[in-house]
Amino acid sequence: MEKLIIEGGRRLEGSVRISGAKNAALPIMAASLLTNETCTIKNVPALSDIDTMIKILKNLGLSAEKQSGTLILSGSCGKTKASYDLVSTMRASVCVLGPLLGKNRRAEVSFPGGCVIGPRPIDLHLKGIEALGAKIEIKSGYIIAKAKRLKGARIYLGGHFGSSVLATANTMMAAVLAEGVTVIENSACEPEIVDLANFLISMGARIEGQSTPTIKIKGVKKLHGAVHSVIPDRVETGTYMMAGIITGGDVFLKDARPDYIIALIDKLTECGAKIKELPGGLRVQGKKRMKPVAVTTLPYPGFPTDMQAQAMSVLCLADGISVITEKIFPERFIHISELSRMGARIMLEGPHAIIEGVKRLSGARVMASDLRASAALVLAGLAARGKTEISRIYHLDRGYEKLDKKLRGIGASIWREKDK
Ligand code: UD1
């Protein structure tokens, strides 16, 4: 195992290239199960979650060839079972359910279970494919979905916490090969869903309304291979924006798409950051002390839950009291205890975190608990006085391509060491 060491207090300055979006690439890779022809996916980030999905697809019968950022998936899925060993390491693997069912009329996918950010139900995934005609059984920890034929339907996919990204993806991927028309109401509008829909369209699917809460799909008999380039990662973009801001720096994020992060730009501007769209990317300038703000996480285009932890690190050093309300995963606050070890003052009251800005954070030994919480610790470490040691950084490698190298490129003092 490795740990990250950060010597904090350096102002970050320079340019970072934003990689392809993990959360777009994963369902797009799963969608390649829907055809027997070759799919070429470009701008795929080098991440352990991507490697996990490659293993799942290979187990299902596809062959995969990866050359730098390009992934070529070919062959057909002879098998229909995604096993516990792989699915349990990455929740997003549940998104093979829809395409397996669509293509083979049968899918057996290990139940993904909960995780450190709180319970993660899959009722909406099951509701979507059931409405298309699948019979579902939960047996020995597996979701077994079968259908003689899939038939288009009007489906309301809203849950207690709003729309669901991967339930929309699964339903859409099952519906593209169903008979007739499917309408998904309260579908997720996230840019990753739009990217998936665009990939499916390039494979021959007939989809309208992606990026709106009503997606309409007209089933086709067969899909063909396609070439597609994955959109830039908005969570990675936001994380580097906040790395610039928390160090009072000045960074340029090459290939960033400001239209994907409107809510984040709005909040960070309210905090006092200067953010400017330039040709080819986004320039972000922080200042010595940021202003406190109230942040509420919401489905897209609201403030993303995947940037809540990183925003908390920034607000720990703001000049006053901020409030973060988590409306997607109300228990996603595990980073608070580690930030407190670095001198943060945060009180948790149900889904609300009340953050009293402090003058400075101090470096400490902390432990990464999940992907975005780990990023929050990195940001805190960059701003803190002294040395921060972050253990269990395999979480970071799941979702941030070459994080330490990219941060070094803009002036951070950060490196990896073996952890005993
Ligand atoms: C995706 C993202 C994840 C992000 C999340 C919310 C991927 C690979 N992951 O996860 O990084 O944090 O969106 O933006 O894209 N829910 C139900 N029933 C369901 C499914 C979800 O009640 O069947 C609830 C969840 O508990 C949560 C909310 O709906 O409260 C949104 O979750 P969802 O959009 O489904 O998250 P994922 O798609 O799993």
Short mmCIF file of N, CA and C in Angstrom, two decimals, residues 154-237:
data_model
loop_
_atom_site.label_atom_id
_atom_site.label_comp_id
_atom_site.label_asym_id
_atom_site.label_seq_id
_atom_site.Cartn_x
_atom_site.Cartn_y
_atom_site.Cartn_z
N ARG A 154 -43.81 3.81 -20.30
CA ARG A 154 -43.58 5.13 -19.68
C ARG A 154 -43.20 4.85 -18.23
N ILE A 155 -42.05 5.36 -17.79
CA ILE A 155 -41.53 5.00 -16.47
C ILE A 155 -41.20 6.27 -15.69
N TYR A 156 -41.70 6.37 -14.46
CA TYR A 156 -41.31 7.49 -13.60
C TYR A 156 -40.14 7.02 -12.74
N LEU A 157 -38.96 7.64 -12.89
CA LEU A 157 -37.77 7.15 -12.19
C LEU A 157 -37.31 8.08 -11.06
N GLY A 158 -38.25 8.82 -10.47
CA GLY A 158 -37.88 9.69 -9.35
C GLY A 158 -37.88 8.91 -8.05
N GLY A 159 -36.91 9.16 -7.21
CA GLY A 159 -36.86 8.50 -5.90
C GLY A 159 -36.92 9.52 -4.79
N HIS A 160 -36.72 9.07 -3.59
CA HIS A 160 -36.78 9.93 -2.41
C HIS A 160 -35.78 11.10 -2.51
N PHE A 161 -34.65 10.85 -3.17
CA PHE A 161 -33.61 11.88 -3.28
C PHE A 161 -33.52 12.45 -4.70
N GLY A 162 -34.57 12.30 -5.46
CA GLY A 162 -34.58 12.85 -6.82
C GLY A 162 -34.25 11.79 -7.85
N SER A 163 -33.66 12.23 -8.97
CA SER A 163 -33.36 11.29 -10.05
C SER A 163 -32.14 10.44 -9.69
N SER A 164 -31.94 9.36 -10.42
CA SER A 164 -30.77 8.52 -10.19
C SER A 164 -29.97 8.40 -11.48
N VAL A 165 -28.67 8.65 -11.38
CA VAL A 165 -27.81 8.65 -12.57
C VAL A 165 -27.74 7.25 -13.18
N LEU A 166 -27.32 6.28 -12.37
CA LEU A 166 -27.09 4.96 -12.95
C LEU A 166 -28.39 4.19 -13.21
N ALA A 167 -29.47 4.52 -12.47
CA ALA A 167 -30.76 3.88 -12.79
C ALA A 167 -31.24 4.38 -14.14
N THR A 168 -31.02 5.67 -14.42
CA THR A 168 -31.36 6.21 -15.75
C THR A 168 -30.52 5.50 -16.82
N ALA A 169 -29.22 5.34 -16.52
CA ALA A 169 -28.32 4.70 -17.49
C ALA A 169 -28.77 3.26 -17.76
N ASN A 170 -29.07 2.52 -16.71
CA ASN A 170 -29.47 1.12 -16.88
C ASN A 170 -30.77 0.99 -17.67
N THR A 171 -31.74 1.84 -17.33
CA THR A 171 -33.05 1.76 -18.01
C THR A 171 -32.89 2.13 -19.48
N MET A 172 -32.11 3.19 -19.73
CA MET A 172 -31.89 3.63 -21.10
C MET A 172 -31.19 2.52 -21.92
N MET A 173 -30.20 1.86 -21.30
CA MET A 173 -29.46 0.83 -22.03
C MET A 173 -30.30 -0.42 -22.29
N ALA A 174 -31.26 -0.71 -21.38
CA ALA A 174 -32.15 -1.85 -21.64
C ALA A 174 -33.18 -1.47 -22.70
N ALA A 175 -33.60 -0.20 -22.70
CA ALA A 175 -34.70 0.22 -23.58
C ALA A 175 -34.28 0.38 -25.04
N VAL A 176 -32.99 0.62 -25.30
CA VAL A 176 -32.59 0.87 -26.71
C VAL A 176 -32.87 -0.32 -27.61
N LEU A 177 -32.89 -1.54 -27.03
CA LEU A 177 -33.19 -2.72 -27.85
C LEU A 177 -34.56 -3.31 -27.54
N ALA A 178 -35.40 -2.55 -26.81
CA ALA A 178 -36.76 -3.03 -26.51
C ALA A 178 -37.68 -2.71 -27.69
N GLU A 179 -38.83 -3.38 -27.72
CA GLU A 179 -39.80 -3.08 -28.78
C GLU A 179 -40.57 -1.81 -28.41
N GLY A 180 -40.74 -0.92 -29.35
CA GLY A 180 -41.58 0.26 -29.11
C GLY A 180 -40.88 1.38 -28.37
N VAL A 181 -41.71 2.28 -27.83
CA VAL A 181 -41.19 3.53 -27.28
C VAL A 181 -41.13 3.49 -25.75
N THR A 182 -40.03 3.95 -25.20
CA THR A 182 -39.89 4.08 -23.75
C THR A 182 -39.75 5.57 -23.43
N VAL A 183 -40.46 6.01 -22.40
CA VAL A 183 -40.28 7.39 -21.94
C VAL A 183 -39.86 7.32 -20.47
N ILE A 184 -38.67 7.85 -20.17
CA ILE A 184 -38.22 7.88 -18.77
C ILE A 184 -38.50 9.28 -18.24
N GLU A 185 -39.41 9.35 -17.24
CA GLU A 185 -39.74 10.64 -16.62
C GLU A 185 -38.88 10.80 -15.37
N ASN A 186 -38.49 12.05 -15.09
CA ASN A 186 -37.56 12.34 -13.99
C ASN A 186 -36.22 11.63 -14.20
N SER A 187 -35.81 11.57 -15.44
CA SER A 187 -34.51 10.97 -15.75
C SER A 187 -33.42 11.93 -15.28
N ALA A 188 -32.23 11.37 -15.01
CA ALA A 188 -31.10 12.21 -14.60
C ALA A 188 -30.65 13.05 -15.79
N CYS A 189 -30.23 14.29 -15.50
CA CYS A 189 -29.81 15.21 -16.57
C CYS A 189 -28.29 15.40 -16.59
N GLU A 190 -27.57 14.63 -15.79
CA GLU A 190 -26.12 14.80 -15.66
C GLU A 190 -25.42 14.71 -17.03
N PRO A 191 -24.34 15.47 -17.23
CA PRO A 191 -23.62 15.43 -18.51
C PRO A 191 -23.15 14.01 -18.87
N GLU A 192 -22.92 13.17 -17.85
CA GLU A 192 -22.46 11.79 -18.11
C GLU A 192 -23.57 10.97 -18.77
N ILE A 193 -24.84 11.29 -18.42
CA ILE A 193 -25.98 10.60 -19.05
C ILE A 193 -26.12 11.07 -20.50
N VAL A 194 -25.88 12.35 -20.72
CA VAL A 194 -25.95 12.89 -22.09
C VAL A 194 -24.85 12.24 -22.93
N ASP A 195 -23.67 12.08 -22.34
CA ASP A 195 -22.55 11.46 -23.08
C ASP A 195 -22.90 10.01 -23.43
N LEU A 196 -23.48 9.30 -22.47
CA LEU A 196 -23.89 7.90 -22.72
C LEU A 196 -24.94 7.87 -23.84
N ALA A 197 -25.93 8.77 -23.77
CA ALA A 197 -26.98 8.79 -24.81
C ALA A 197 -26.34 9.08 -26.17
N ASN A 198 -25.38 10.00 -26.22
CA ASN A 198 -24.74 10.32 -27.50
C ASN A 198 -23.96 9.12 -28.04
N PHE A 199 -23.34 8.37 -27.13
CA PHE A 199 -22.63 7.16 -27.57
C PHE A 199 -23.63 6.15 -28.13
N LEU A 200 -24.74 5.94 -27.42
CA LEU A 200 -25.76 4.98 -27.88
C LEU A 200 -26.32 5.42 -29.24
N ILE A 201 -26.51 6.73 -29.41
CA ILE A 201 -27.02 7.23 -30.70
C ILE A 201 -26.01 6.93 -31.81
N SER A 202 -24.71 7.09 -31.48
CA SER A 202 -23.71 6.80 -32.53
C SER A 202 -23.65 5.29 -32.82
N MET A 203 -24.22 4.46 -31.94
CA MET A 203 -24.31 3.01 -32.20
C MET A 203 -25.59 2.65 -32.96
N GLY A 204 -26.43 3.66 -33.21
CA GLY A 204 -27.66 3.41 -33.96
C GLY A 204 -28.92 3.51 -33.11
N ALA A 205 -28.80 3.85 -31.83
CA ALA A 205 -29.99 3.96 -30.98
C ALA A 205 -30.76 5.23 -31.33
N ARG A 206 -32.07 5.22 -31.01
CA ARG A 206 -32.88 6.42 -31.27
C ARG A 206 -33.33 6.99 -29.93
N ILE A 207 -32.67 8.07 -29.55
CA ILE A 207 -32.91 8.68 -28.23
C ILE A 207 -33.12 10.18 -28.42
N GLU A 208 -34.10 10.72 -27.68
CA GLU A 208 -34.31 12.18 -27.67
C GLU A 208 -34.47 12.62 -26.23
N GLY A 209 -34.16 13.88 -25.97
CA GLY A 209 -34.45 14.47 -24.67
C GLY A 209 -33.36 14.27 -23.63
N GLN A 210 -32.22 13.67 -24.01
CA GLN A 210 -31.12 13.56 -23.05
C GLN A 210 -30.74 14.99 -22.67
N SER A 211 -30.42 15.19 -21.43
CA SER A 211 -30.14 16.50 -20.80
C SER A 211 -31.43 17.17 -20.31
N THR A 212 -32.58 16.49 -20.50
CA THR A 212 -33.84 16.98 -19.91
C THR A 212 -34.37 15.87 -18.98
N PRO A 213 -35.37 16.20 -18.14
CA PRO A 213 -35.90 15.14 -17.25
C PRO A 213 -36.85 14.16 -17.94
N THR A 214 -37.00 14.28 -19.26
CA THR A 214 -37.83 13.30 -19.99
C THR A 214 -37.03 12.77 -21.18
N ILE A 215 -36.61 11.53 -21.06
CA ILE A 215 -35.84 10.93 -22.16
C ILE A 215 -36.76 9.96 -22.91
N LYS A 216 -36.75 10.09 -24.23
CA LYS A 216 -37.61 9.24 -25.07
C LYS A 216 -36.72 8.33 -25.92
N ILE A 217 -37.02 7.04 -25.89
CA ILE A 217 -36.20 6.06 -26.61
C ILE A 217 -37.09 5.23 -27.52
N LYS A 218 -36.76 5.19 -28.79
CA LYS A 218 -37.50 4.32 -29.70
C LYS A 218 -36.62 3.09 -29.96
N GLY A 219 -37.08 1.94 -29.54
CA GLY A 219 -36.26 0.73 -29.63
C GLY A 219 -35.88 0.40 -31.07
N VAL A 220 -34.67 -0.14 -31.25
CA VAL A 220 -34.24 -0.60 -32.58
C VAL A 220 -33.89 -2.09 -32.45
N LYS A 221 -33.74 -2.77 -33.57
CA LYS A 221 -33.49 -4.22 -33.54
C LYS A 221 -32.05 -4.53 -33.14
N LYS A 222 -31.13 -3.68 -33.59
CA LYS A 222 -29.71 -4.01 -33.45
C LYS A 222 -28.88 -2.74 -33.33
N LEU A 223 -27.79 -2.81 -32.61
CA LEU A 223 -26.86 -1.67 -32.56
C LEU A 223 -25.54 -2.08 -33.22
N HIS A 224 -24.83 -1.09 -33.73
CA HIS A 224 -23.54 -1.38 -34.36
C HIS A 224 -22.39 -0.74 -33.58
N GLY A 225 -21.17 -1.02 -33.97
CA GLY A 225 -20.00 -0.45 -33.30
C GLY A 225 -19.94 1.06 -33.50
N ALA A 226 -19.11 1.73 -32.71
CA ALA A 226 -19.02 3.19 -32.82
C ALA A 226 -17.67 3.67 -32.27
N VAL A 227 -17.35 4.90 -32.63
CA VAL A 227 -16.15 5.55 -32.10
C VAL A 227 -16.64 6.76 -31.30
N HIS A 228 -16.11 6.93 -30.10
CA HIS A 228 -16.62 8.01 -29.25
C HIS A 228 -15.50 8.55 -28.37
N SER A 229 -15.54 9.85 -28.10
CA SER A 229 -14.56 10.44 -27.18
C SER A 229 -15.29 10.89 -25.92
N VAL A 230 -14.80 10.44 -24.76
CA VAL A 230 -15.46 10.71 -23.48
C VAL A 230 -15.29 12.19 -23.10
N ILE A 231 -16.32 12.77 -22.50
CA ILE A 231 -16.29 14.19 -22.08
C ILE A 231 -15.26 14.39 -20.95
N PRO A 232 -14.79 15.63 -20.78
CA PRO A 232 -13.86 15.91 -19.67
C PRO A 232 -14.55 15.74 -18.31
N ASP A 233 -13.78 15.40 -17.31
CA ASP A 233 -14.31 15.08 -15.98
C ASP A 233 -14.63 16.35 -15.19
N ARG A 234 -15.92 16.53 -14.88
CA ARG A 234 -16.29 17.77 -14.17
C ARG A 234 -15.90 17.71 -12.70
N VAL A 235 -15.82 16.51 -12.12
CA VAL A 235 -15.44 16.42 -10.70
C VAL A 235 -13.93 16.68 -10.56
N GLU A 236 -13.17 16.15 -11.50
CA GLU A 236 -11.73 16.44 -11.48
C GLU A 236 -11.51 17.94 -11.69
N THR A 237 -12.27 18.52 -12.62
CA THR A 237 -12.18 19.96 -12.87
C THR A 237 -12.41 20.73 -11.58
#
